[in-house]
Short mmCIF file of C-alpha atoms and ligand atoms in Angstrom, two decimals:
data_model
loop_
_atom_site.label_atom_id
_atom_site.label_comp_id
_atom_site.label_asym_id
_atom_site.label_seq_id
_atom_site.Cartn_x
_atom_site.Cartn_y
_atom_site.Cartn_z
CA UNK A 1 -17.64 -17.32 -59.18
CA UNK A 2 -14.21 -18.95 -59.95
CA UNK A 3 -11.65 -16.42 -59.24
CA UNK A 4 -9.48 -16.72 -62.19
CA UNK A 5 -10.86 -14.16 -64.72
CA UNK A 6 -11.47 -15.65 -68.03
CA UNK A 7 -8.97 -13.17 -69.43
CA UNK A 8 -6.74 -12.27 -66.55
CA UNK A 9 -4.51 -9.16 -66.82
CA UNK A 10 -1.14 -9.75 -68.73
CA UNK A 11 0.76 -8.43 -65.75
CA UNK A 12 1.11 -11.69 -64.06
CA UNK A 13 0.75 -14.57 -66.64
CA UNK A 14 2.26 -18.04 -66.46
CA UNK A 15 2.95 -17.66 -69.81
CA UNK A 16 3.35 -14.51 -72.34
CA UNK A 17 3.01 -14.07 -76.22
CA UNK A 18 2.41 -17.11 -78.14
CA UNK A 19 3.02 -20.02 -75.78
CA UNK A 20 6.19 -18.82 -74.35
CA UNK A 21 6.96 -16.82 -71.43
CA UNK A 22 9.12 -13.74 -71.94
CA UNK A 23 10.60 -14.52 -68.44
CA UNK A 24 10.52 -17.99 -67.18
CA UNK A 25 7.41 -18.75 -64.94
CA UNK A 26 8.53 -19.08 -61.36
CA UNK A 27 7.02 -22.35 -60.07
CA UNK A 28 6.55 -24.33 -56.91
CA UNK A 29 5.20 -27.73 -56.95
CA UNK A 30 3.66 -29.07 -53.57
CA UNK A 31 3.49 -32.97 -53.87
CA UNK A 32 6.11 -33.10 -56.52
CA UNK A 33 6.65 -37.02 -56.17
CA UNK A 34 2.95 -37.89 -56.75
CA UNK A 35 0.94 -38.72 -59.82
CA UNK A 36 -0.08 -34.92 -60.57
CA UNK A 37 3.40 -33.71 -59.47
CA UNK A 38 4.95 -36.22 -61.93
CA UNK A 39 2.58 -35.25 -64.83
CA UNK A 40 3.42 -31.37 -64.05
CA UNK A 41 7.18 -32.16 -64.04
CA UNK A 42 6.83 -33.96 -67.45
CA UNK A 43 5.29 -30.78 -68.82
CA UNK A 44 7.91 -28.66 -67.30
CA UNK A 45 10.85 -30.82 -68.58
CA UNK A 46 9.66 -30.53 -72.23
CA UNK A 47 10.16 -26.71 -72.09
CA UNK A 48 12.59 -26.40 -69.37
CA UNK A 49 13.76 -22.86 -70.02
CA UNK A 50 10.09 -21.53 -69.63
CA UNK A 51 10.15 -22.43 -65.88
CA UNK A 52 12.20 -21.54 -62.81
CA UNK A 53 11.47 -24.08 -60.14
CA UNK A 54 11.46 -22.61 -56.74
CA UNK A 55 10.25 -25.38 -54.27
CA UNK A 56 9.44 -28.92 -54.59
CA UNK A 57 7.92 -31.08 -51.75
CA UNK A 58 7.03 -34.58 -50.64
CA UNK A 59 5.85 -36.36 -47.79
CA UNK A 60 8.62 -38.89 -47.01
CA UNK A 61 10.29 -39.91 -50.14
CA UNK A 62 13.49 -38.02 -49.69
CA UNK A 63 15.46 -40.06 -52.43
CA UNK A 64 12.89 -39.37 -55.14
CA UNK A 65 12.42 -35.74 -54.08
CA UNK A 66 16.13 -35.05 -54.14
CA UNK A 67 16.42 -36.54 -57.78
CA UNK A 68 13.73 -34.02 -58.85
CA UNK A 69 15.30 -31.00 -56.87
CA UNK A 70 18.39 -31.99 -58.89
CA UNK A 71 16.98 -32.61 -62.22
CA UNK A 72 14.86 -29.57 -62.39
CA UNK A 73 17.36 -27.15 -60.38
CA UNK A 74 15.00 -26.13 -57.46
CA UNK A 75 16.06 -23.78 -54.83
CA UNK A 76 14.61 -25.83 -52.16
CA UNK A 77 13.14 -29.28 -51.48
CA UNK A 78 11.07 -29.95 -48.12
CA UNK A 79 9.69 -33.34 -46.83
CA UNK A 80 6.71 -33.05 -44.66
CA UNK A 81 8.18 -36.03 -42.38
CA UNK A 82 11.00 -34.78 -40.21
CA UNK A 83 12.60 -38.25 -40.12
CA UNK A 84 13.33 -38.04 -43.75
CA UNK A 85 15.36 -34.74 -43.41
CA UNK A 86 18.74 -36.45 -43.04
CA UNK A 87 18.33 -38.36 -46.11
CA UNK A 88 17.28 -35.34 -48.18
CA UNK A 89 20.11 -33.15 -46.98
CA UNK A 90 22.68 -35.78 -47.59
CA UNK A 91 21.39 -36.35 -51.08
CA UNK A 92 21.49 -32.64 -51.60
CA UNK A 93 24.82 -31.85 -49.85
CA UNK A 94 27.10 -29.76 -52.42
CA UNK A 95 24.22 -29.07 -54.89
CA UNK A 96 23.40 -25.66 -53.68
CA UNK A 97 19.83 -26.74 -52.99
CA UNK A 98 18.41 -26.09 -49.74
CA UNK A 99 16.67 -28.87 -47.72
CA UNK A 100 14.12 -28.64 -45.02
CA UNK A 101 11.49 -30.67 -43.29
CA UNK A 102 8.36 -30.61 -41.12
CA UNK A 103 4.93 -29.17 -41.50
CA UNK A 104 5.91 -25.44 -40.97
CA UNK A 105 8.88 -25.89 -43.50
CA UNK A 106 6.20 -27.05 -45.92
CA UNK A 107 4.09 -24.02 -45.21
CA UNK A 108 7.17 -21.71 -45.62
CA UNK A 109 8.00 -23.39 -48.95
CA UNK A 110 4.60 -22.63 -50.24
CA UNK A 111 4.72 -19.07 -49.19
CA UNK A 112 7.89 -18.45 -51.11
CA UNK A 113 7.17 -15.74 -53.83
CA UNK A 114 6.39 -17.32 -57.31
CA UNK A 115 4.24 -16.94 -60.25
CA UNK A 116 2.44 -20.20 -59.85
CA UNK A 117 1.97 -23.14 -57.17
CA UNK A 118 0.73 -26.45 -58.31
CA UNK A 119 -1.08 -27.64 -55.18
CA UNK A 120 -0.88 -31.47 -55.47
CA UNK A 121 -0.55 -32.76 -52.14
CA UNK A 122 -3.17 -35.56 -51.43
CA UNK A 123 -5.74 -35.00 -48.57
CA UNK A 124 -6.44 -32.22 -45.78
CA UNK A 125 -2.32 -32.34 -45.45
CA UNK A 126 -2.52 -29.98 -48.13
CA UNK A 127 -4.74 -27.49 -46.55
CA UNK A 128 -2.17 -25.24 -44.65
CA UNK A 129 0.57 -25.06 -47.45
CA UNK A 130 -2.21 -24.51 -50.05
CA UNK A 131 -3.64 -21.62 -48.11
CA UNK A 132 -0.18 -20.40 -47.68
CA UNK A 133 0.35 -20.39 -51.39
CA UNK A 134 -3.24 -18.68 -51.87
CA UNK A 135 -2.07 -15.88 -49.16
CA UNK A 136 0.95 -14.72 -51.53
CA UNK A 137 -1.65 -13.92 -54.19
CA UNK A 138 -0.07 -15.87 -56.99
CA UNK A 139 -1.69 -18.46 -59.50
CA UNK A 140 -2.75 -21.40 -57.76
CA UNK A 141 -3.18 -24.52 -60.01
CA UNK A 142 -5.30 -26.57 -57.67
CA UNK A 143 -5.43 -30.49 -57.71
CA UNK A 144 -5.95 -30.80 -54.11
CA UNK A 145 -9.70 -31.30 -53.89
CA UNK A 146 -9.65 -32.00 -50.21
CA UNK A 147 -8.75 -28.39 -49.50
CA UNK A 148 -12.10 -27.19 -50.81
CA UNK A 149 -14.03 -29.96 -49.26
CA UNK A 150 -12.35 -29.41 -46.05
CA UNK A 151 -12.43 -25.51 -45.81
CA UNK A 152 -14.37 -24.48 -49.02
CA UNK A 153 -15.77 -21.15 -47.51
CA UNK A 154 -12.60 -20.21 -45.77
CA UNK A 155 -10.40 -21.14 -48.81
CA UNK A 156 -12.40 -19.05 -51.04
CA UNK A 157 -12.37 -16.01 -48.66
CA UNK A 158 -8.65 -16.32 -48.72
CA UNK A 159 -8.68 -16.37 -52.47
CA UNK A 160 -10.62 -13.17 -52.68
CA UNK A 161 -8.60 -11.31 -49.89
CA UNK A 162 -5.37 -12.22 -51.55
CA UNK A 163 -6.35 -11.77 -55.18
CA UNK A 164 -4.79 -15.13 -55.91
CA UNK A 165 -5.74 -16.58 -59.50
CA UNK A 166 -7.32 -20.02 -58.74
CA UNK A 167 -7.31 -22.45 -61.62
CA UNK A 168 -8.71 -25.94 -61.25
CA UNK A 169 -6.66 -28.98 -62.11
CA UNK A 170 -9.36 -31.63 -61.45
CA UNK A 171 -10.24 -32.58 -64.99
CA UNK A 172 -14.15 -32.09 -64.51
CA UNK A 173 -13.54 -28.71 -62.94
CA UNK A 174 -11.09 -27.75 -65.68
CA UNK A 175 -13.75 -28.75 -68.21
CA UNK A 176 -16.32 -26.65 -66.44
CA UNK A 177 -14.11 -23.54 -66.29
CA UNK A 178 -13.55 -23.99 -69.89
CA UNK A 179 -17.24 -24.59 -70.90
CA UNK A 180 -18.26 -21.53 -68.59
CA UNK A 181 -15.64 -19.19 -69.99
CA UNK A 182 -16.96 -15.56 -69.62
CA UNK A 183 -20.62 -16.77 -69.25
CA UNK A 184 -22.90 -15.32 -66.69
CA UNK A 185 -23.49 -18.01 -64.04
CA UNK A 186 -27.45 -17.04 -63.84
CA UNK A 187 -27.66 -18.24 -67.43
CA UNK A 188 -26.41 -21.92 -66.37
CA UNK A 189 -29.15 -24.39 -65.80
CA UNK A 190 -26.84 -27.21 -64.82
CA UNK A 191 -23.24 -28.26 -64.32
CA UNK A 192 -22.94 -31.95 -64.85
CA UNK A 193 -19.58 -33.75 -63.71
CA UNK A 194 -18.95 -36.89 -65.55
CA UNK A 195 -17.79 -39.86 -63.59
CA UNK A 196 -16.02 -43.09 -65.13
CA UNK A 197 -17.82 -45.17 -62.78
CA UNK A 198 -14.45 -46.64 -61.52
CA UNK A 199 -13.30 -50.32 -61.86
CA UNK A 200 -16.64 -51.55 -60.09
CA UNK A 201 -19.13 -49.79 -62.12
CA UNK A 202 -20.92 -53.21 -63.11
CA UNK A 203 -20.39 -54.98 -59.85
CA UNK A 204 -23.07 -56.41 -57.56
CA UNK A 205 -23.27 -55.47 -54.07
CA UNK A 206 -22.20 -59.08 -53.06
CA UNK A 207 -18.92 -58.80 -55.26
CA UNK A 208 -18.25 -55.27 -53.68
CA UNK A 209 -18.52 -56.59 -50.36
CA UNK A 210 -15.59 -58.87 -51.25
CA UNK A 211 -13.56 -56.39 -53.37
CA UNK A 212 -9.63 -56.06 -52.61
CA UNK A 213 -7.56 -53.15 -52.52
CA UNK A 214 -5.62 -54.52 -55.50
CA UNK A 215 -8.92 -54.62 -57.48
CA UNK A 216 -10.10 -51.39 -56.40
CA UNK A 217 -6.59 -49.76 -57.16
CA UNK A 218 -7.02 -50.81 -60.83
CA UNK A 219 -8.90 -47.90 -62.40
CA UNK A 220 -10.08 -48.57 -66.16
CA UNK A 221 -8.94 -45.07 -67.45
CA UNK A 222 -7.06 -42.94 -65.23
CA UNK A 223 -3.50 -43.44 -63.67
CA UNK A 224 -3.73 -41.76 -60.20
CA UNK A 225 -2.47 -42.00 -56.59
CA UNK A 226 -3.85 -44.70 -54.40
CA UNK A 227 -6.27 -42.54 -52.27
CA UNK A 228 -7.97 -40.92 -55.45
CA UNK A 229 -8.12 -44.45 -57.11
CA UNK A 230 -9.92 -45.92 -54.13
CA UNK A 231 -12.14 -42.85 -53.82
CA UNK A 232 -13.10 -43.26 -57.66
CA UNK A 233 -13.76 -47.02 -56.95
CA UNK A 234 -16.33 -46.01 -54.17
CA UNK A 235 -17.62 -42.99 -56.22
CA UNK A 236 -16.82 -40.87 -53.07
CA UNK A 237 -14.50 -38.87 -55.65
CA UNK A 238 -17.57 -37.64 -57.21
CA UNK A 239 -19.20 -36.66 -53.96
CA UNK A 240 -15.83 -34.72 -53.05
CA UNK A 241 -16.02 -33.25 -56.52
CA UNK A 242 -19.53 -31.95 -56.18
CA UNK A 243 -18.47 -30.03 -53.21
CA UNK A 244 -15.52 -28.89 -54.91
CA UNK A 245 -17.64 -27.59 -57.83
CA UNK A 246 -20.08 -25.98 -55.24
CA UNK A 247 -17.13 -23.71 -53.90
CA UNK A 248 -15.65 -23.12 -57.47
CA UNK A 249 -18.81 -22.30 -59.57
CA UNK A 250 -21.44 -21.00 -57.01
CA UNK A 251 -24.68 -21.69 -58.83
CA UNK A 252 -26.12 -23.59 -55.87
CA UNK A 253 -26.38 -27.52 -55.08
CA UNK A 254 -29.50 -27.90 -56.98
CA UNK A 255 -27.69 -26.95 -60.25
CA UNK A 256 -24.95 -29.40 -59.75
CA UNK A 257 -25.29 -32.99 -60.94
CA UNK A 258 -23.29 -35.83 -62.23
CA UNK A 259 -23.43 -38.68 -64.93
CA UNK A 260 -21.59 -41.90 -65.40
CA UNK A 261 -19.67 -41.94 -68.75
CA UNK A 262 -17.43 -44.86 -68.74
CA UNK A 263 -15.09 -43.61 -71.56
CA UNK A 264 -13.77 -40.70 -69.52
CA UNK A 265 -13.77 -38.63 -72.75
CA UNK A 266 -16.26 -35.83 -71.81
CA UNK A 267 -15.16 -34.30 -68.50
CA UNK A 268 -18.08 -32.05 -67.89
CA UNK A 269 -21.22 -30.71 -69.63
CA UNK A 270 -22.63 -27.03 -68.89
CA UNK A 271 -26.06 -26.60 -69.67
CA UNK A 272 -27.49 -23.01 -70.39
CA UNK A 273 -31.07 -21.77 -70.25
CA UNK A 274 -31.18 -21.34 -73.93
CA UNK A 275 -30.98 -25.02 -74.28
CA UNK A 276 -27.40 -25.19 -75.33
CA UNK A 277 -24.97 -27.62 -73.74
CA UNK A 278 -21.19 -27.15 -73.65
CA UNK A 279 -18.97 -30.20 -72.91
CA UNK A 280 -15.13 -30.21 -72.98
CA UNK A 281 -13.44 -33.36 -74.21
CA UNK A 282 -10.00 -34.90 -74.29
CA UNK A 283 -8.30 -38.20 -73.70
CA UNK A 284 -8.08 -38.98 -70.08
CA UNK A 285 -4.63 -37.60 -69.31
CA UNK A 286 -4.14 -35.19 -66.43
CA UNK A 287 -1.37 -33.33 -68.48
CA UNK A 288 -4.14 -31.61 -70.32
CA UNK A 289 -5.85 -29.74 -67.51
CA UNK A 290 -2.50 -29.37 -65.80
CA UNK A 291 -1.09 -27.71 -69.10
CA UNK A 292 -4.21 -25.55 -69.03
CA UNK A 293 -3.78 -24.31 -65.50
CA UNK A 294 -0.03 -23.57 -66.21
CA UNK A 295 -0.60 -21.62 -69.50
CA UNK A 296 -4.12 -20.09 -69.22
CA UNK A 297 -5.26 -17.90 -70.89
CA UNK A 298 -2.68 -19.36 -73.60
CA UNK A 299 -2.46 -22.81 -74.55
CA UNK A 300 0.62 -24.83 -74.30
CA UNK A 301 1.91 -27.83 -76.30
CA UNK A 302 0.82 -31.18 -74.35
CA UNK A 303 2.08 -34.38 -75.67
CA UNK A 304 -1.09 -36.13 -74.70
CA UNK A 305 -2.96 -38.81 -76.86
CA UNK A 306 -4.96 -36.87 -79.46
CA UNK A 307 -8.89 -37.77 -79.50
CA UNK A 308 -9.88 -39.77 -82.40
CA UNK A 309 -13.79 -39.95 -81.94
CA UNK A 310 -14.16 -42.42 -84.92
CA UNK A 311 -11.61 -44.75 -82.98
CA UNK A 312 -13.53 -44.26 -79.81
CA UNK A 313 -16.78 -45.20 -81.43
CA UNK A 314 -19.34 -44.27 -78.80
CA UNK A 315 -19.81 -42.19 -75.72
CA UNK A 316 -22.21 -43.59 -73.53
CA UNK A 317 -23.89 -41.98 -70.52
CA UNK A 318 -25.96 -43.75 -67.51
CA UNK A 319 -27.21 -42.61 -64.09
CA UNK A 320 -24.99 -43.33 -60.99
CA UNK A 321 -26.15 -46.14 -58.85
CA UNK A 322 -26.49 -44.64 -55.25
CA UNK A 323 -27.47 -47.84 -53.81
CA UNK A 324 -24.30 -49.73 -55.02
CA UNK A 325 -22.21 -46.48 -54.40
CA UNK A 326 -23.79 -45.01 -51.07
CA UNK A 327 -20.79 -42.72 -50.71
CA UNK A 328 -22.27 -40.36 -53.29
CA UNK A 329 -25.46 -39.95 -51.19
CA UNK A 330 -23.23 -39.47 -48.03
CA UNK A 331 -21.32 -36.63 -49.78
CA UNK A 332 -24.60 -35.10 -51.01
CA UNK A 333 -25.81 -34.91 -47.27
CA UNK A 334 -22.53 -33.53 -45.98
CA UNK A 335 -23.07 -30.77 -48.66
CA UNK A 336 -26.56 -30.12 -47.81
CA UNK A 337 -25.80 -30.02 -44.09
CA UNK A 338 -23.02 -27.60 -44.68
CA UNK A 339 -20.93 -26.11 -41.78
CA UNK A 340 -18.11 -28.63 -40.88
CA UNK A 341 -19.93 -31.81 -42.26
CA UNK A 342 -17.96 -31.60 -45.47
CA UNK A 343 -14.64 -31.64 -43.22
CA UNK A 344 -15.87 -34.40 -41.27
CA UNK A 345 -16.71 -36.46 -44.31
CA UNK A 346 -13.38 -35.78 -45.68
CA UNK A 347 -11.38 -36.83 -42.61
CA UNK A 348 -13.38 -39.83 -42.11
CA UNK A 349 -12.96 -40.84 -45.71
CA UNK A 350 -9.11 -40.63 -45.64
CA UNK A 351 -8.97 -42.57 -42.27
CA UNK A 352 -11.38 -45.23 -43.85
CA UNK A 353 -9.69 -45.53 -47.35
CA UNK A 354 -6.15 -46.10 -45.44
CA UNK A 355 -8.00 -48.80 -43.39
CA UNK A 356 -9.09 -50.41 -46.66
CA UNK A 357 -5.81 -50.15 -48.25
CA UNK A 358 -4.41 -51.76 -44.95
CA UNK A 359 -6.72 -54.63 -45.22
CA UNK A 360 -8.43 -53.80 -42.04
CA UNK A 361 -11.98 -52.97 -43.40
CA UNK A 362 -14.06 -54.29 -46.27
CA UNK A 363 -14.98 -52.09 -49.43
CA UNK A 364 -18.35 -51.34 -48.36
CA UNK A 365 -17.14 -50.40 -44.97
CA UNK A 366 -15.61 -47.07 -46.33
CA UNK A 367 -19.01 -45.27 -46.97
CA UNK A 368 -20.49 -46.95 -43.98
CA UNK A 369 -17.66 -45.76 -41.66
CA UNK A 370 -18.01 -42.21 -43.21
CA UNK A 371 -21.79 -42.02 -42.74
CA UNK A 372 -21.44 -43.29 -39.06
CA UNK A 373 -18.82 -40.56 -38.38
CA UNK A 374 -20.93 -37.92 -39.69
CA UNK A 375 -23.77 -38.97 -37.40
CA UNK A 376 -21.49 -39.35 -34.44
CA UNK A 377 -19.83 -35.67 -35.22
CA UNK A 378 -23.52 -34.54 -35.43
CA UNK A 379 -24.43 -35.90 -31.94
CA UNK A 380 -21.18 -34.15 -30.57
CA UNK A 381 -22.21 -30.63 -32.01
CA UNK A 382 -19.25 -30.85 -34.42
CA UNK A 383 -20.90 -29.69 -37.54
CA UNK A 384 -21.07 -26.02 -36.93
CA UNK A 385 -19.14 -23.80 -39.35
CA UNK A 386 -15.47 -23.39 -38.54
CA UNK A 387 -14.66 -19.60 -38.17
CA UNK A 388 -10.78 -20.12 -38.94
CA UNK A 389 -8.03 -22.56 -40.01
CA UNK A 390 -7.29 -23.50 -36.49
CA UNK A 391 -10.70 -24.68 -35.83
CA UNK A 392 -10.93 -26.56 -39.28
CA UNK A 393 -7.55 -28.45 -38.33
CA UNK A 394 -9.07 -29.28 -34.89
CA UNK A 395 -12.34 -30.63 -36.16
CA UNK A 396 -10.31 -32.68 -38.96
CA UNK A 397 -8.34 -34.04 -36.22
CA UNK A 398 -11.25 -34.98 -33.88
CA UNK A 399 -13.20 -36.55 -36.92
CA UNK A 400 -10.13 -38.58 -37.66
CA UNK A 401 -9.85 -39.86 -34.05
CA UNK A 402 -13.65 -40.93 -34.32
CA UNK A 403 -13.23 -42.61 -37.57
CA UNK A 404 -10.23 -44.54 -36.19
CA UNK A 405 -12.33 -45.85 -33.52
CA UNK A 406 -15.25 -46.86 -35.83
CA UNK A 407 -12.69 -48.53 -37.94
CA UNK A 408 -11.36 -50.58 -34.64
CA UNK A 409 -14.96 -51.40 -34.27
CA UNK A 410 -15.34 -52.68 -37.69
CA UNK A 411 -11.94 -54.21 -38.37
CA UNK A 412 -11.74 -57.68 -39.59
CA UNK A 413 -8.28 -58.16 -38.36
P1 NAD B 1 -0.35 -39.03 -55.05
O1 NAD B 1 -0.62 -40.08 -53.85
O2 NAD B 1 0.03 -39.79 -56.19
O3 NAD B 1 0.82 -37.79 -54.70
C1 NAD B 1 0.55 -37.12 -53.40
C2 NAD B 1 1.53 -36.31 -53.02
O4 NAD B 1 1.44 -35.73 -51.71
C3 NAD B 1 3.07 -37.04 -53.00
O5 NAD B 1 4.09 -36.22 -53.64
C4 NAD B 1 3.13 -37.24 -51.47
O6 NAD B 1 4.66 -37.10 -51.24
C5 NAD B 1 2.61 -35.88 -51.01
N1 NAD B 1 1.97 -35.95 -49.79
C6 NAD B 1 1.26 -37.14 -49.28
N2 NAD B 1 0.81 -36.94 -47.93
C7 NAD B 1 1.43 -35.73 -47.42
C8 NAD B 1 1.42 -35.12 -46.31
N3 NAD B 1 0.86 -35.69 -45.33
N4 NAD B 1 2.05 -33.86 -46.11
C9 NAD B 1 2.71 -33.43 -47.27
N5 NAD B 1 2.66 -34.08 -48.71
C10 NAD B 1 2.18 -35.29 -48.63
O7 NAD B 1 -1.63 -38.34 -55.23
P2 NAD B 1 -2.00 -37.69 -56.52
O8 NAD B 1 -2.84 -38.82 -57.30
O9 NAD B 1 -1.27 -37.00 -57.32
O10 NAD B 1 -3.20 -36.71 -56.20
C11 NAD B 1 -2.93 -35.40 -55.58
C12 NAD B 1 -4.06 -34.47 -55.42
O11 NAD B 1 -4.64 -34.27 -56.69
C13 NAD B 1 -5.45 -35.33 -54.55
O12 NAD B 1 -5.96 -34.42 -53.80
C14 NAD B 1 -6.14 -35.69 -55.67
O13 NAD B 1 -7.62 -35.94 -55.25
C15 NAD B 1 -5.98 -34.57 -56.79
N6 NAD B 1 -6.25 -35.27 -58.14
C16 NAD B 1 -5.51 -36.07 -58.67
C17 NAD B 1 -5.87 -36.68 -60.06
C18 NAD B 1 -4.77 -37.79 -60.55
O14 NAD B 1 -5.11 -38.06 -61.71
N7 NAD B 1 -3.99 -38.29 -59.92
C19 NAD B 1 -6.92 -36.21 -60.63
C20 NAD B 1 -7.60 -35.11 -60.20
C21 NAD B 1 -7.34 -34.65 -59.02
MG1 MG B 2 -11.70 -35.40 -61.18
#
């Protein structure tokens, strides 16, 4: 069961009475310079008095992070990359805003007491900081799906132990959360995530073999960071999202499905045993699910394009093609295998995506590399469940090494 109660107690709300908090919502944003971070800050800036920004973080873009910290009056700004510290500290000198750097500083920033942490780092790099946020027992608006893919069981145990209020930001999971409401999970026959099909939905295997990073980055509906854009093109994103849904809504693998919906208007459909199907719709703009996660159980004003169904005209749906998009089947296999298979899947995918973006492997090599890495990890006995975070991180590191050597064998340059 998702941990956020449909009607959480009013003692720790992100917003109180009408759409406005009585006292400002203390907020930290991990991954503040990214696509989700930028969308979050756009919402925050529209109602600045309603928020009190504690920490903002980024990987290495110190200049951009310093601008954000100053504009939003954060207390601390943290870069993950220690080599970016000097620039950050110089840019923040005399502002009263603290600067810090390195992985431990990131975890400390996430642990600073707040009402809500937006977890929007990309990749498994977000795992330790997001768990630190969960451990303080606040609201966690989770965009970083790789956390749940890499360490779903452990992550959800931490959520239960701390009493954190976990709200999904991923649009399909936000949609499922809304369509499920207070319903009994036993009454659900199917949760169907929608997928746009990405920029290559209609491409042949021959065309896919020659697809370039530039073409793969051009998503037809959503504007997102590079990694998730490539995941959408391979449809690994939908595989990762199935695993994410498996942990957020424990209805079992058999009741989780997907359908391709090129318009990205319907984000998820929840089918009930009485034949009813509830769907959530909105224009494809991440500010809607972010707004939900910030304001729930209330609704804030969001500046997104309003849905005009007469103008959209038609909503179409089709089955996903797992021959042209083998990443879906690879992810399903990892989910079925359980244990550390999803962590290996994620690590290998991160390395393969990076190699594709760097022009070192072809588009179809991404899913092939991940599949080979899972086989190799299985042969090495690496797929057993990880009992703790340290083991998860060790398996993640080992899988990355294995994926790197597979990339080197495949590499075209
Ligand atoms: P992005 O690449 O635009 O931004 C990523 C952020 O993480 C940046 O602030 C970057 O500086 C930071 N970061 C990168 N590597 C880091 C590291 N090693 N250590 C610490 N910080 C690091 O990514 P995004 O598109 O905003 O996606 C963020 C997360 O949200 C991803 O997990 C993605 O799957 C998920 N998500 C994104 C969207 C979207 O529309 N962008 C939709 C659904 C889910
Ligand atoms: Mg999504």
